Amino acid sequence: MSLLPVPTPVHASRADALTDFVVHAQLMLDPATPESARREAEPRLLAQLPTLQALGVFELFTIRDPALRALVHDELQAHRMRAA
């Protein structure tokens, strides 16, 4: 048995935000996903953007899908305008 402290992982809500974003992005991009599921996935995906932006995710990674990239870009721009 070790008495060494266990490193604390990334804050759970931040890690969950990234996981949630990726899961919902995959749903939205999958051609087999029904339109009703896409409509449910979009607001959940967009809700993660402020956390991911605060973490710097979008400075490190580029979204390859053009439509998803435009959606995220537009939503981040709208968020900046609301904050200003």
Tab-separated table of C-alpha atoms in Angstrom:
chain	number	residue	atom	x	y	z
A	1	MET	CA	0.000	0.000	0.000
A	2	SER	CA	1.371	3.389	-1.006
A	3	LEU	CA	1.053	6.497	1.119
A	4	LEU	CA	1.982	8.776	-1.753
A	5	PRO	CA	-0.723	11.232	-2.762
A	6	VAL	CA	-2.632	10.418	-5.907
A	7	PRO	CA	-2.404	13.218	-8.484
A	8	THR	CA	-5.650	15.091	-8.874
A	9	PRO	CA	-7.075	14.683	-12.379
A	10	VAL	CA	-8.325	17.554	-14.497
A	11	HIS	CA	-11.424	19.029	-12.877
A	12	ALA	CA	-14.269	16.632	-13.666
A	13	SER	CA	-16.603	19.227	-15.149
A	14	ARG	CA	-13.917	20.383	-17.578
A	15	ALA	CA	-13.090	16.848	-18.634
A	16	ASP	CA	-16.807	16.145	-18.951
A	17	ALA	CA	-17.213	19.238	-21.140
A	18	LEU	CA	-14.670	17.948	-23.633
A	19	THR	CA	-16.177	14.463	-23.629
A	20	ASP	CA	-19.685	15.863	-24.003
A	21	PHE	CA	-18.585	18.095	-26.887
A	22	VAL	CA	-16.902	15.230	-28.749
A	23	VAL	CA	-19.805	12.815	-28.240
A	24	HIS	CA	-22.351	15.331	-29.490
A	25	ALA	CA	-20.144	16.430	-32.385
A	26	GLN	CA	-19.864	12.806	-33.487
A	27	LEU	CA	-23.640	12.447	-33.292
A	28	MET	CA	-24.141	15.568	-35.370
A	29	LEU	CA	-21.636	14.448	-38.006
A	30	ASP	CA	-22.850	10.867	-38.335
A	31	PRO	CA	-25.101	10.606	-41.413
A	32	ALA	CA	-27.013	7.781	-39.694
A	33	THR	CA	-28.076	10.043	-36.818
A	34	PRO	CA	-31.772	10.921	-37.089
A	35	GLU	CA	-32.549	14.626	-37.494
A	36	SER	CA	-34.371	14.680	-34.139
A	37	ALA	CA	-31.224	13.423	-32.379
A	38	ARG	CA	-29.127	16.069	-34.162
A	39	ARG	CA	-31.500	18.794	-32.954
A	40	GLU	CA	-31.105	17.473	-29.393
A	41	ALA	CA	-27.310	17.215	-29.688
A	42	GLU	CA	-26.685	20.731	-30.990
A	43	PRO	CA	-27.622	22.729	-27.846
A	44	ARG	CA	-25.691	20.291	-25.650
A	45	LEU	CA	-22.643	20.698	-27.874
A	46	LEU	CA	-22.950	24.499	-27.897
A	47	ALA	CA	-23.348	24.604	-24.115
A	48	GLN	CA	-19.793	23.278	-23.759
A	49	LEU	CA	-18.176	26.038	-25.811
A	50	PRO	CA	-17.520	28.556	-22.996
A	51	THR	CA	-15.705	25.934	-20.921
A	52	LEU	CA	-13.691	24.665	-23.877
A	53	GLN	CA	-12.805	28.196	-24.892
A	54	ALA	CA	-11.667	28.974	-21.338
A	55	LEU	CA	-9.442	25.898	-21.475
A	56	GLY	CA	-7.909	27.074	-24.762
A	57	VAL	CA	-9.078	24.024	-26.687
A	58	PHE	CA	-9.852	26.002	-29.848
A	59	GLU	CA	-6.369	27.543	-29.857
A	60	LEU	CA	-4.867	24.052	-29.806
A	61	PHE	CA	-7.190	22.120	-32.113
A	62	THR	CA	-8.977	22.816	-35.382
A	63	ILE	CA	-12.385	21.343	-36.166
A	64	ARG	CA	-12.007	19.672	-39.551
A	65	ASP	CA	-15.658	19.499	-40.575
A	66	PRO	CA	-16.454	22.815	-42.295
A	67	ALA	CA	-20.100	23.004	-41.186
A	68	LEU	CA	-19.310	22.175	-37.557
A	69	ARG	CA	-16.341	24.555	-37.595
A	70	ALA	CA	-18.594	27.364	-38.883
A	71	LEU	CA	-21.267	26.598	-36.270
A	72	VAL	CA	-18.722	26.722	-33.447
A	73	HIS	CA	-17.061	29.861	-34.839
A	74	ASP	CA	-20.391	31.667	-35.172
A	75	GLU	CA	-21.480	30.680	-31.674
A	76	LEU	CA	-18.164	31.798	-30.135
A	77	GLN	CA	-18.459	35.125	-31.969
A	78	ALA	CA	-22.008	35.588	-30.660
A	79	HIS	CA	-20.809	34.724	-27.159
A	80	ARG	CA	-18.053	37.372	-27.399
A	81	MET	CA	-20.565	39.967	-28.606
A	82	ARG	CA	-22.931	39.183	-25.705
A	83	ALA	CA	-20.037	39.462	-23.234
A	84	ALA	CA	-18.916	42.840	-24.592
